[in-house]
PDB file of C-alpha atoms in Angstrom:
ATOM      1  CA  UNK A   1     -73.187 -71.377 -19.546  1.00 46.00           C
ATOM      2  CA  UNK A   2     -74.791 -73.361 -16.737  1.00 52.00           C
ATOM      3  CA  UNK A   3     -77.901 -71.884 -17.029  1.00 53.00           C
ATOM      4  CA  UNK A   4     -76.687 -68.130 -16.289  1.00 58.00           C
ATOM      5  CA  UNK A   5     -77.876 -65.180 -18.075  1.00 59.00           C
ATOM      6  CA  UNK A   6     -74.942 -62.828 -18.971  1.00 57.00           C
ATOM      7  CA  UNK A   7     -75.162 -59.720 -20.967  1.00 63.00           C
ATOM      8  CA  UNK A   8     -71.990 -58.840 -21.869  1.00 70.00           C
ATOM      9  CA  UNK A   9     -68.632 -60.248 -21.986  1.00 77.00           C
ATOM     10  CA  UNK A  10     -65.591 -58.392 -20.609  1.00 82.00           C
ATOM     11  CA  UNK A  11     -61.984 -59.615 -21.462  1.00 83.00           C
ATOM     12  CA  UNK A  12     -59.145 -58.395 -19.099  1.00 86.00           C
ATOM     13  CA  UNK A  13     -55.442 -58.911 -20.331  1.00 86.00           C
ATOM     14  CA  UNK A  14     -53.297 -60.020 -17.268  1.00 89.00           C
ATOM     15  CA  UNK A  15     -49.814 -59.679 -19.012  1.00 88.00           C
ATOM     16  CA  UNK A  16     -47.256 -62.040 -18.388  1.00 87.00           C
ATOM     17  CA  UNK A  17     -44.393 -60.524 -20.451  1.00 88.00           C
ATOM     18  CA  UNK A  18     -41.350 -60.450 -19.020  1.00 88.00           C
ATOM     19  CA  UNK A  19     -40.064 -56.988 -20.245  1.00 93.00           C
ATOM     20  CA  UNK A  20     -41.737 -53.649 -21.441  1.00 94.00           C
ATOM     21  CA  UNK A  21     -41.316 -53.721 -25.035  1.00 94.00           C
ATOM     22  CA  UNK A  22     -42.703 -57.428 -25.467  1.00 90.00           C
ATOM     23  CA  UNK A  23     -45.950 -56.078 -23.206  1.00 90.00           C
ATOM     24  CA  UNK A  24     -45.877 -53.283 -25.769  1.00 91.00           C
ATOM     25  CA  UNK A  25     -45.522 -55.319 -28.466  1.00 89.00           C
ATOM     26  CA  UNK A  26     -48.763 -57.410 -27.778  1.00 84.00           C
ATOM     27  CA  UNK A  27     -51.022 -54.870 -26.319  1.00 86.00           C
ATOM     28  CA  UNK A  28     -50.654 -53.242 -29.837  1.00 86.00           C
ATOM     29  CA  UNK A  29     -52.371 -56.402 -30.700  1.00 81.00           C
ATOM     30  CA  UNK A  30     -55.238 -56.405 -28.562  1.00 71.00           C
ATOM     31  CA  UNK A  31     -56.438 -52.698 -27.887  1.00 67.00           C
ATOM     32  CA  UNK A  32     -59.863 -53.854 -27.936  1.00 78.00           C
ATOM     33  CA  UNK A  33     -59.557 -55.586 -24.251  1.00 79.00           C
ATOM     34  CA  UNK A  34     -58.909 -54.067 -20.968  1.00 87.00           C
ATOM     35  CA  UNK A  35     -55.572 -54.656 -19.365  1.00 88.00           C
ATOM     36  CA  UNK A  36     -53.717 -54.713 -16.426  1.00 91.00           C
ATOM     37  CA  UNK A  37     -50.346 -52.385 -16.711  1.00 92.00           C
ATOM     38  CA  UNK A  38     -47.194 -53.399 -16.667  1.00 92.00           C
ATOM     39  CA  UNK A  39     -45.755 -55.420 -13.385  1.00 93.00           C
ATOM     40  CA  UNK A  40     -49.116 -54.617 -11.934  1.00 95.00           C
ATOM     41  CA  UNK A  41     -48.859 -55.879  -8.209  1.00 95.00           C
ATOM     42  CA  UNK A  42     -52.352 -57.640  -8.867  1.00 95.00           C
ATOM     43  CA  UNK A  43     -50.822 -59.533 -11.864  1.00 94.00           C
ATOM     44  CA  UNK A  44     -48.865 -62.128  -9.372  1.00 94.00           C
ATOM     45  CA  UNK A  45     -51.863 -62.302  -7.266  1.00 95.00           C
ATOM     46  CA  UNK A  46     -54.202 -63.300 -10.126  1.00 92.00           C
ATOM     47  CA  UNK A  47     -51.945 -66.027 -11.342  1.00 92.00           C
ATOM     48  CA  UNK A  48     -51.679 -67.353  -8.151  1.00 93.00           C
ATOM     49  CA  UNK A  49     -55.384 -67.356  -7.410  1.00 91.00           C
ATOM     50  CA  UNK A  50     -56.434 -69.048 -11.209  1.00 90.00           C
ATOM     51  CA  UNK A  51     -53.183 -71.550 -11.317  1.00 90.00           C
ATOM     52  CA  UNK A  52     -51.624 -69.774 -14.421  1.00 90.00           C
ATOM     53  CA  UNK A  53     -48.969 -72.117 -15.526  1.00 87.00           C
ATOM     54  CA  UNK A  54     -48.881 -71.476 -19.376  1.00 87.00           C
ATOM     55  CA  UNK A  55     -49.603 -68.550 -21.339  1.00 83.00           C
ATOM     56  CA  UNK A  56     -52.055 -67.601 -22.916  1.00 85.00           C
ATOM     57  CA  UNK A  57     -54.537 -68.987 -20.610  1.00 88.00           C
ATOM     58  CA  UNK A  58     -58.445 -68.124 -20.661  1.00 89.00           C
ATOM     59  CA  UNK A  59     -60.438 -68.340 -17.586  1.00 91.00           C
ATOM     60  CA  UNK A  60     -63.851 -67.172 -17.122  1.00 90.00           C
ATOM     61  CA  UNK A  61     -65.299 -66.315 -13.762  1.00 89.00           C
ATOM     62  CA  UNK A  62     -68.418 -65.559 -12.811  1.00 87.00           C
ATOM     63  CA  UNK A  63     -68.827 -61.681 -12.226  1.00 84.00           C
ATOM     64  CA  UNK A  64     -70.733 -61.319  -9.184  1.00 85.00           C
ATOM     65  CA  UNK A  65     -69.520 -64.228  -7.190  1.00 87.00           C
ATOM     66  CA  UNK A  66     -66.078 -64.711  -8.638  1.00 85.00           C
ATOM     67  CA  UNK A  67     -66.788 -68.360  -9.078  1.00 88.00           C
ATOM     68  CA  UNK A  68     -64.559 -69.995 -12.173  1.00 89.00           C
ATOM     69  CA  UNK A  69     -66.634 -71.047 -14.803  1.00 89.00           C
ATOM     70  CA  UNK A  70     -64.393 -72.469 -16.827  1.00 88.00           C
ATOM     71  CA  UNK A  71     -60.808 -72.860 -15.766  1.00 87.00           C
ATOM     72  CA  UNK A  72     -59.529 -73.434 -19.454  1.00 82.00           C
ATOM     73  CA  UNK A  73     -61.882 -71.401 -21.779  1.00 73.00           C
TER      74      UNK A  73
END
């Protein structure tokens, strides 16, 4: 990946479900990853920042400068 050295790899779930039981629903799914709660505040402000326009969407971003890696993992 460009020539960085990475460790690990964290995945955070930024839900965009529209209602509680379909956010539910899919976090049954995917335990394994971190997530953002339900109608987090910081859910609109992600979306704006990485142009979310379809879900699912993948973006990596570099950890220590925030820089986007890859826009569309």
């Amino acid at each position: 990946v460009n020539d960085r050295s990475y460790n690990a790899l964290e995945i955070i779930l930024v839900p965009g479900d529209r209602d509680r039981a379909a956010y539910d629903e899919y976090l049954q799914k995917f335990v394994p990853f971190y997530t953002l709660p339900f109608n987090d505040p910081r859910i609109s402000i992600l979306t704006q920042m990485f142009s979310v326009t379809t879900i699912p969407m993948l973006v990596m971003v570099d950890p220590v400068s925030g820089e986007i890696i890859n826009a569309s993992a």
